[in-house]
Coordinates of C-alpha atoms in Angstrom, one line a residue:
X563 CA 43.7 283.0 100.5
X564 CA 45.6 281.3 103.3
X565 CA 43.6 279.9 106.0
X566 CA 44.6 280.1 109.9
X567 CA 46.8 277.4 111.3
X568 CA 44.9 275.0 113.4
X569 CA 46.4 275.7 117.0
X570 CA 45.0 276.9 120.6
X571 CA 45.6 280.5 119.7
X572 CA 43.1 280.3 117.2
X573 CA 41.0 277.8 118.5
X574 CA 40.3 279.0 122.1
X575 CA 37.8 276.3 123.2
X576 CA 40.6 274.0 123.6
X577 CA 43.1 274.9 126.5
X578 CA 45.8 272.5 127.3
X579 CA 45.3 270.1 129.9
X580 CA 48.2 269.3 132.5
X581 CA 50.1 266.4 131.3
X582 CA 49.6 263.1 133.2
X583 CA 49.7 260.7 130.5
X584 CA 53.3 260.2 128.7
X585 CA 53.0 258.3 125.1
X586 CA 55.7 257.0 123.2
X587 CA 55.1 256.2 119.2
X588 CA 53.5 259.4 118.1
X589 CA 51.7 258.2 115.0
X590 CA 48.1 257.9 113.5
X591 CA 46.9 255.0 115.4
X592 CA 47.6 256.5 118.6
X593 CA 45.7 259.9 117.6
X594 CA 42.8 257.9 116.3
X595 CA 42.4 255.7 119.3
X596 CA 44.0 256.2 122.7
X597 CA 44.1 260.0 122.1
X598 CA 40.5 259.9 121.0
X599 CA 39.7 257.8 123.8
X600 CA 41.1 260.0 126.4
X601 CA 39.5 263.3 125.1
X602 CA 36.0 261.6 125.2
X603 CA 36.5 260.2 128.6
X604 CA 37.9 263.6 130.1
X605 CA 35.5 266.7 129.3
X606 CA 36.9 268.4 132.3
X607 CA 40.4 268.4 130.7
X608 CA 42.5 266.9 133.6
X609 CA 44.4 264.2 131.7
X610 CA 46.9 265.7 128.9
X611 CA 49.0 263.6 126.9
X612 CA 52.8 264.4 126.2
X613 CA 53.4 262.4 122.9
X614 CA 56.8 261.5 121.6
X615 CA 58.0 259.9 118.1
X616 CA 59.6 256.9 117.4
X617 CA 62.2 256.8 114.6
X618 CA 61.7 260.2 113.0
X619 CA 60.6 263.7 114.6
X620 CA 58.7 264.7 111.6
X621 CA 55.3 263.9 113.4
X622 CA 56.2 266.0 116.4
X623 CA 57.5 269.1 114.4
X624 CA 54.1 269.2 112.5
X625 CA 51.9 268.5 115.7
X626 CA 53.4 270.9 117.7
X627 CA 53.3 273.7 115.6
X628 CA 49.7 273.1 116.1
X629 CA 49.9 273.0 120.0
X630 CA 49.0 269.0 119.4
X631 CA 45.6 269.7 118.0
X632 CA 44.4 267.9 114.9
X633 CA 41.5 266.8 113.0
X634 CA 40.3 263.0 113.1
X635 CA 38.4 262.1 109.8
X636 CA 35.9 259.2 110.6
X637 CA 35.5 257.9 107.1
X638 CA 33.0 255.5 106.0
X639 CA 30.8 254.5 102.9
X640 CA 28.3 256.8 103.8
X641 CA 30.6 260.0 104.2
X642 CA 32.8 261.7 106.2
X643 CA 32.7 263.6 109.5
X644 CA 35.1 265.8 111.4
X645 CA 36.3 265.8 115.0
X646 CA 39.0 268.3 116.6
X647 CA 41.1 266.4 119.3
X648 CA 43.0 268.2 121.6
X649 CA 44.0 265.5 124.1
X650 CA 47.5 265.8 123.1
X651 CA 49.1 269.0 124.7
X652 CA 53.0 268.1 123.8
X653 CA 54.5 266.4 120.9
X654 CA 58.2 266.0 121.1
X655 CA 60.9 264.0 119.2
X656 CA 61.6 260.8 120.6
X657 CA 65.3 261.6 121.0
X658 CA 64.5 264.3 123.4
X659 CA 65.0 262.0 126.5
X660 CA 65.6 265.0 128.9
X661 CA 62.0 266.2 128.4
X662 CA 61.1 262.3 128.7
X663 CA 62.7 261.9 131.7
X664 CA 61.4 265.1 133.3
X665 CA 58.0 264.2 132.6
X666 CA 58.3 260.5 133.5
X667 CA 60.0 261.5 136.8
X668 CA 57.0 263.9 137.6
X669 CA 54.6 262.8 140.5
X670 CA 51.6 264.1 138.2
X671 CA 52.4 261.6 135.5
X672 CA 50.2 258.5 136.0
X673 CA 51.0 256.4 133.2
X674 CA 52.8 255.6 130.2
X675 CA 51.2 254.3 126.8
X676 CA 53.3 252.4 124.3
X677 CA 52.6 252.2 120.2
X678 CA 56.3 251.6 119.3
X679 CA 55.5 248.3 116.9
X680 CA 56.4 244.8 117.6
X681 CA 59.9 245.4 116.4
X682 CA 60.7 248.2 119.0
X683 CA 60.4 245.8 121.8
X684 CA 63.5 244.1 120.9
X685 CA 62.4 240.5 121.8
X686 CA 64.0 237.2 120.6
X687 CA 61.6 234.4 119.5
X688 CA 61.4 233.2 122.9
X689 CA 59.8 236.4 124.3
X690 CA 62.7 237.7 126.2
X691 CA 64.8 240.8 125.7
X692 CA 67.3 239.9 122.9
X693 CA 70.6 240.9 124.1
X694 CA 72.2 240.1 120.9
X695 CA 70.5 242.9 119.0
X696 CA 73.2 245.5 118.8
X697 CA 71.0 248.8 119.6
X698 CA 69.7 246.7 122.7
X699 CA 73.2 246.0 123.7
X700 CA 74.4 249.3 123.4
X701 CA 71.7 250.8 125.7
X702 CA 72.3 248.2 128.3
X703 CA 75.8 249.3 128.3
X704 CA 75.1 253.0 128.5
X705 CA 72.7 252.4 131.3
X706 CA 75.1 249.9 133.1
X707 CA 77.9 252.4 132.8
X708 CA 75.8 255.3 134.6
X709 CA 76.5 257.6 131.6
X710 CA 72.6 257.0 130.9
X711 CA 72.2 260.0 133.0
X712 CA 73.8 262.1 130.3
X713 CA 73.9 259.7 127.5
X714 CA 71.1 259.2 125.0
X715 CA 69.8 255.7 124.5
X716 CA 68.5 255.2 121.1
X717 CA 65.9 252.5 121.5
X718 CA 62.1 253.2 122.6
X719 CA 62.7 250.4 125.7
X720 CA 66.3 252.0 126.4
X721 CA 64.8 255.6 126.6
X722 CA 61.9 254.3 128.7
X723 CA 64.1 252.4 131.3
X724 CA 66.5 255.5 131.5
X725 CA 63.2 257.8 132.1
X726 CA 62.1 255.3 134.8
X727 CA 65.5 255.1 136.5
X728 CA 64.7 259.1 136.8
X729 CA 61.4 258.6 138.5
X730 CA 62.9 256.1 141.0
X731 CA 65.5 258.9 141.7
X732 CA 62.7 261.5 142.4
X733 CA 60.7 259.2 144.6
X734 CA 57.7 259.8 142.5
X735 CA 55.9 256.5 143.3
X736 CA 54.0 253.9 141.2
X737 CA 53.2 254.3 137.5
X738 CA 51.5 252.2 135.2
X739 CA 52.9 251.0 131.6
X740 CA 50.1 250.3 128.9
X741 CA 51.4 248.3 125.9
X742 CA 48.8 249.0 122.8
X743 CA 50.7 247.2 120.3
X744 CA 49.7 244.2 118.5
X745 CA 51.7 241.4 120.7
X746 CA 50.5 238.3 122.3
X747 CA 50.1 239.1 126.0
X748 CA 51.6 242.5 125.2
X749 CA 51.8 243.2 128.8
X750 CA 54.2 240.5 129.5
X751 CA 55.9 241.6 126.5
X752 CA 56.5 245.1 127.7
X753 CA 57.3 244.0 131.0
X754 CA 59.9 241.3 129.5
X755 CA 61.4 244.2 127.6
X756 CA 61.6 247.1 130.2
X757 CA 62.4 245.1 133.1
X758 CA 64.7 242.8 131.1
X759 CA 66.9 245.9 130.2
X760 CA 66.6 247.1 133.6
X761 CA 67.6 243.9 135.2
X762 CA 70.5 243.7 132.8
X763 CA 71.8 247.4 133.4
X764 CA 70.8 247.9 136.9
X765 CA 69.3 245.0 139.2
X766 CA 68.2 247.9 142.1
X767 CA 66.2 249.5 139.3
X768 CA 64.7 246.1 138.5
X769 CA 63.9 245.6 141.8
X770 CA 62.1 248.9 142.2
X771 CA 60.1 248.0 139.3
X772 CA 58.7 245.2 140.6
X773 CA 56.9 247.2 143.4
X774 CA 56.4 250.7 141.6
X775 CA 55.6 249.6 137.9
X776 CA 52.2 247.9 136.7
X777 CA 52.0 246.3 133.3
X778 CA 48.8 246.9 131.8
X779 CA 47.7 244.5 128.8
X780 CA 45.4 245.7 126.0
X781 CA 43.8 244.7 122.9
X782 CA 43.3 247.7 120.6
X783 CA 41.4 247.7 117.3
X784 CA 40.7 250.6 114.7
X785 CA 41.9 250.9 111.1
X786 CA 43.7 253.8 110.6
X787 CA 45.4 254.4 106.9
X788 CA 48.2 256.6 106.1
X789 CA 46.9 260.2 105.6
X790 CA 47.6 261.7 102.0
X791 CA 47.6 265.4 100.8
X792 CA 44.0 265.1 99.8
X793 CA 42.8 264.7 103.6
X794 CA 44.8 267.9 104.3
X795 CA 42.7 269.9 101.4
X796 CA 39.5 268.0 102.6
X797 CA 39.9 269.2 106.3
X798 CA 40.8 272.8 104.9
X799 CA 37.6 273.0 103.0
X800 CA 35.6 271.6 105.6
X801 CA 36.8 273.3 108.8
X802 CA 38.3 276.5 107.5
X803 CA 41.6 275.8 109.1
X804 CA 45.1 274.8 107.7
X805 CA 45.6 271.4 109.4
X806 CA 48.9 269.5 108.5
X807 CA 48.4 266.6 110.7
X808 CA 44.9 265.1 110.1
X809 CA 44.1 261.6 110.8
X810 CA 41.8 259.3 108.8
X811 CA 40.0 256.2 110.7
X812 CA 37.1 254.0 110.3
X813 CA 34.1 254.2 112.5
X814 CA 34.8 251.1 114.3
X815 CA 36.7 251.2 117.4
X816 CA 37.8 249.1 120.4
X817 CA 39.6 249.0 123.3
X818 CA 39.9 246.3 125.9
X819 CA 42.4 246.7 129.0
X820 CA 43.5 244.4 131.7
X821 CA 45.6 245.5 134.7
X822 CA 46.1 248.0 137.6
X823 CA 46.6 251.9 137.7
X824 CA 48.7 252.8 141.0
X825 CA 48.4 256.5 140.2
X826 CA 45.1 256.5 138.7
X827 CA 43.8 256.8 134.9
X828 CA 40.9 258.8 132.9
X829 CA 37.7 257.3 132.8
X830 CA 37.9 255.5 129.3
X831 CA 34.9 253.4 130.0
X832 CA 33.0 256.8 129.5
X833 CA 34.4 256.4 125.7
X834 CA 33.5 252.7 125.3
X835 CA 36.6 251.0 126.7
X836 CA 36.2 247.7 128.4
X837 CA 38.2 246.4 131.2
X838 CA 38.5 242.8 131.8
X839 CA 40.0 240.0 134.2
X840 CA 41.6 237.8 131.4
X841 CA 42.5 239.5 128.2
X842 CA 44.2 236.9 126.3
X843 CA 41.2 235.7 124.8
X844 CA 40.3 239.1 123.3
X845 CA 44.2 239.4 122.1
X846 CA 44.0 236.6 120.2
X847 CA 40.8 237.2 118.6
X848 CA 42.1 240.4 117.3
X849 CA 45.6 239.4 116.5
X850 CA 44.7 236.0 114.7
X851 CA 41.6 237.3 113.0
X852 CA 42.1 241.0 112.1
X853 CA 45.8 241.2 112.1
X854 CA 46.4 237.8 110.6
X855 CA 44.0 238.5 107.9
X856 CA 46.1 241.7 107.3
X857 CA 49.1 240.1 106.9
X858 CA 47.9 237.3 104.8
X859 CA 46.6 239.8 102.4
X860 CA 49.7 242.1 102.5
X861 CA 52.0 239.7 101.3
X862 CA 49.3 237.2 99.0
X863 CA 47.4 240.0 97.8
X864 CA 50.6 242.1 96.8
X865 CA 51.7 239.1 94.9
X866 CA 48.4 239.0 93.1
X867 CA 48.8 242.6 92.1
X868 CA 46.5 244.3 94.6
X869 CA 47.6 247.5 96.6
X870 CA 44.8 248.0 99.4
X871 CA 42.8 245.7 101.7
X872 CA 39.7 246.4 100.1
X873 CA 41.1 245.4 96.6
X874 CA 42.3 242.3 98.0
X875 CA 39.4 241.3 100.0
X876 CA 37.2 241.5 97.0
X877 CA 39.6 238.7 95.1
X878 CA 37.7 235.7 95.8
X879 CA 40.8 233.6 96.0
X880 CA 42.3 235.9 98.6
X881 CA 38.9 236.0 100.4
X882 CA 38.6 232.1 100.5
X883 CA 42.4 232.0 102.2
X884 CA 41.3 234.4 104.9
X885 CA 38.0 232.0 105.3
X886 CA 40.5 229.2 105.7
X887 CA 42.9 230.8 108.1
X888 CA 40.0 232.1 110.0
X889 CA 38.7 228.7 110.4
X890 CA 42.0 227.4 111.9
X891 CA 42.0 230.4 114.2
X892 CA 38.6 230.0 115.4
X893 CA 39.3 226.3 116.2
X894 CA 41.7 227.5 118.9
X895 CA 39.8 230.3 120.4
X896 CA 37.5 229.7 123.3
X897 CA 33.6 229.9 123.2
X898 CA 32.2 233.0 124.1
X899 CA 33.7 235.6 121.9
X900 CA 30.9 235.6 119.4
X901 CA 33.6 234.7 116.4
X902 CA 30.7 234.4 113.6
X903 CA 29.6 237.9 114.1
X904 CA 33.2 239.1 114.5
X905 CA 34.4 237.9 111.3
X906 CA 31.3 239.2 109.5
X907 CA 32.1 242.6 111.0
X908 CA 35.7 242.2 109.6
X909 CA 34.7 241.4 106.3
X910 CA 32.7 244.7 106.2
X911 CA 35.4 246.8 107.6
X912 CA 38.0 245.4 105.2
X913 CA 35.5 246.0 102.5
X914 CA 35.2 249.8 103.1
X915 CA 36.4 250.9 99.7
X916 CA 36.9 254.7 101.1
X917 CA 39.5 253.3 103.5
X918 CA 42.7 253.0 101.5
X919 CA 44.6 250.8 103.9
X920 CA 47.6 250.0 101.7
X921 CA 49.2 246.5 102.1
X922 CA 52.7 247.8 101.5
X923 CA 52.1 249.5 105.3
X924 CA 50.9 246.4 106.4
X925 CA 53.7 244.1 104.9
X926 CA 56.4 245.8 107.0
X927 CA 58.3 244.2 109.8
X928 CA 56.8 240.8 109.0
X929 CA 59.3 238.9 110.8
X930 CA 58.0 240.1 114.4
X931 CA 54.3 240.4 113.1
X932 CA 54.0 236.6 112.0
X933 CA 55.3 235.4 115.0
X934 CA 52.4 236.6 117.0
X935 CA 49.6 236.2 113.9
X936 CA 50.6 232.9 112.2
X937 CA 52.9 230.7 114.2
X938 CA 50.6 230.4 117.3
X939 CA 47.8 229.0 115.0
X940 CA 50.2 226.6 113.0
X941 CA 51.5 225.4 116.3
X942 CA 48.0 224.9 117.7
X943 CA 46.9 223.1 114.9
X944 CA 49.5 220.9 114.6
X945 CA 49.5 220.0 118.2
X946 CA 45.4 219.1 117.6
X947 CA 46.9 216.6 115.0
X948 CA 45.9 218.7 112.0
X949 CA 48.1 220.4 109.3
X950 CA 47.9 224.1 109.8
X951 CA 47.9 224.6 105.9
X952 CA 46.1 228.0 106.3
X953 CA 48.4 229.2 108.8
X954 CA 51.3 227.9 106.7
X955 CA 50.1 229.6 103.6
X956 CA 50.6 232.8 105.6
X957 CA 54.1 232.5 106.0
X958 CA 54.6 230.9 102.6
X959 CA 53.4 234.1 101.1
X960 CA 55.6 236.1 103.2
X961 CA 58.6 234.2 102.1
X962 CA 57.5 234.3 98.5
X963 CA 56.9 238.1 98.7
X964 CA 60.7 238.5 100.3
X965 CA 61.9 236.3 97.4
X966 CA 60.3 238.4 95.1
X967 CA 61.4 241.9 96.6
X968 CA 64.8 240.4 96.6
X969 CA 64.7 239.4 93.0
X970 CA 63.5 242.9 92.2
X971 CA 66.5 244.6 94.2
X972 CA 63.6 246.2 96.3
X973 CA 64.6 247.1 100.1
X974 CA 62.5 245.1 102.7
X975 CA 61.0 247.3 105.4
X976 CA 61.7 245.1 108.5
X977 CA 63.8 245.4 111.7
X978 CA 65.4 242.1 110.8
X979 CA 66.0 243.3 107.3
X980 CA 69.8 242.1 107.5
X981 CA 69.1 238.6 108.8
X982 CA 66.4 238.3 106.2
X983 CA 68.8 239.4 103.3
X984 CA 71.2 236.6 104.8
X985 CA 68.7 234.0 104.7
X986 CA 67.6 234.9 101.3
X987 CA 71.4 234.4 100.1
X988 CA 71.2 230.8 100.9
X989 CA 70.0 228.2 98.3
X990 CA 66.1 227.8 97.8
X991 CA 65.0 225.4 100.6
X992 CA 67.6 226.2 102.9
X993 CA 66.3 229.9 102.8
X994 CA 62.9 228.4 103.9
X995 CA 64.2 227.0 107.1
X996 CA 66.4 230.2 108.0
X997 CA 63.4 232.4 107.5
X998 CA 61.2 230.2 109.3
X999 CA 64.0 230.4 112.3
X1000 CA 63.4 234.3 112.4
X1001 CA 59.7 233.5 113.6
X1002 CA 60.4 230.3 115.6
X1003 CA 63.5 228.3 115.7
X1004 CA 61.6 225.2 117.0
X1005 CA 59.3 225.1 114.0
X1006 CA 62.6 225.5 111.7
X1007 CA 63.9 222.4 113.1
X1008 CA 60.7 220.6 111.9
X1009 CA 61.0 218.8 108.5
X1010 CA 57.5 218.5 108.2
X1011 CA 56.7 222.3 108.7
X1012 CA 59.3 223.5 106.9
X1013 CA 58.1 221.1 103.9
X1014 CA 54.6 222.3 104.3
X1015 CA 55.5 226.2 104.3
X1016 CA 58.1 225.6 101.2
X1017 CA 55.0 224.0 99.3
X1018 CA 53.1 227.0 100.4
X1019 CA 55.5 229.5 99.1
X1020 CA 56.1 227.4 96.1
X1021 CA 52.2 228.0 95.1
X1022 CA 53.0 231.6 95.2
X1023 CA 55.9 231.4 92.7
X1024 CA 54.2 232.4 89.6
X1025 CA 52.6 235.2 91.2
X1026 CA 56.0 236.4 92.7
X1027 CA 57.6 236.1 89.3
X1028 CA 54.8 238.3 87.8
X1029 CA 55.1 240.6 90.4
X1030 CA 58.8 241.0 90.1
X1031 CA 58.7 241.3 86.5
X1032 CA 56.2 244.3 86.6
X1033 CA 58.1 245.9 89.5
X1034 CA 60.9 245.8 87.3
X1035 CA 59.1 247.4 84.4

């Protein structure tokens, strides 16, 4: 017997709230995190979210058919619980820039949240907008020519700048941009990307941003693996509805924010969000300890034949590598962050065997992720007169992973895939410096750092050869 589709016609206790939040990067993490927080903080139904996809429209098509409703599966070793989330009231293809501009220009829209991934900011290793990126350059040209009003910017940043220009023309007042991506000082990164593109295309728009757009920094945390057909079947049995867009997440969740909201915001504190004056220590704690460990496991664990975080962290050698890296990271974090308890909680979360967090998913876009997760620790350790060997091991594992992929003819999922391929075409040794240069040009010029990372990559050579052979069989 077919089940009724999950939508607002069939579920009448979830009327759509008016759109006051625009989100770019409609994906599982946003739906398990910011959308969940907004629902918990907004029992009156005053803060609806219009969410736009990134690279593909699929999520918008599936979620749009359900009027934005979906089931959140909270998964622990003790079992599953199910919650209906209705804070998303519009799901749109990211290419629908006309609707994006209409919503951002509306006076009722108070903020824009972002989960567009590190790569989509279009920043170079120096933290500024990279005009050498062909997509970035094309959008700057489009916006500068004035064709942006009728044209179609293709990057997330270009689309948002285009929409902010519409808000300026409408005289709609101040708006907050809230980056929820795993970037060090993500408020500054968002400002560098968004204002940087505006300044390159239209200096008057950039000047308007200086007085009308605030950039809010965040630290976000909730492990959200990919949904499989098994979860769709599970939700159908548990709820009696056909939900083609459920989301799986761990019980743990954390959201720390810092910044101003000129046109208001939901009462996210009601759901447990925390507002602080200085967010950098919290960002670094999460980026280095959680995300850094994830990247280390993604490359080293994959080379050792593991597929999920839980499998890799159960490997004593991988667990020791994590501990070594955490020791280095902890030495460069300030007191007062309760790091020992945070580390213990991370190990418990990583070991949740019912959360199938695939290493292949984490391994994507390593060139931008390691720039935030490994290099700051490596630089800090060496500045303190220590080797930084554990941070170098993470970069070395990435290089061994890339070499293995090239040898097996496997494509690399990375925004810098072409530059990675060009580096890998160089002789062994030279490729190391070239790959490090994608993360940090200054580090690539330090012979001692290159040698340290090359030794780390060599230590994974046997595992990489074995992984290449198994992938080709």
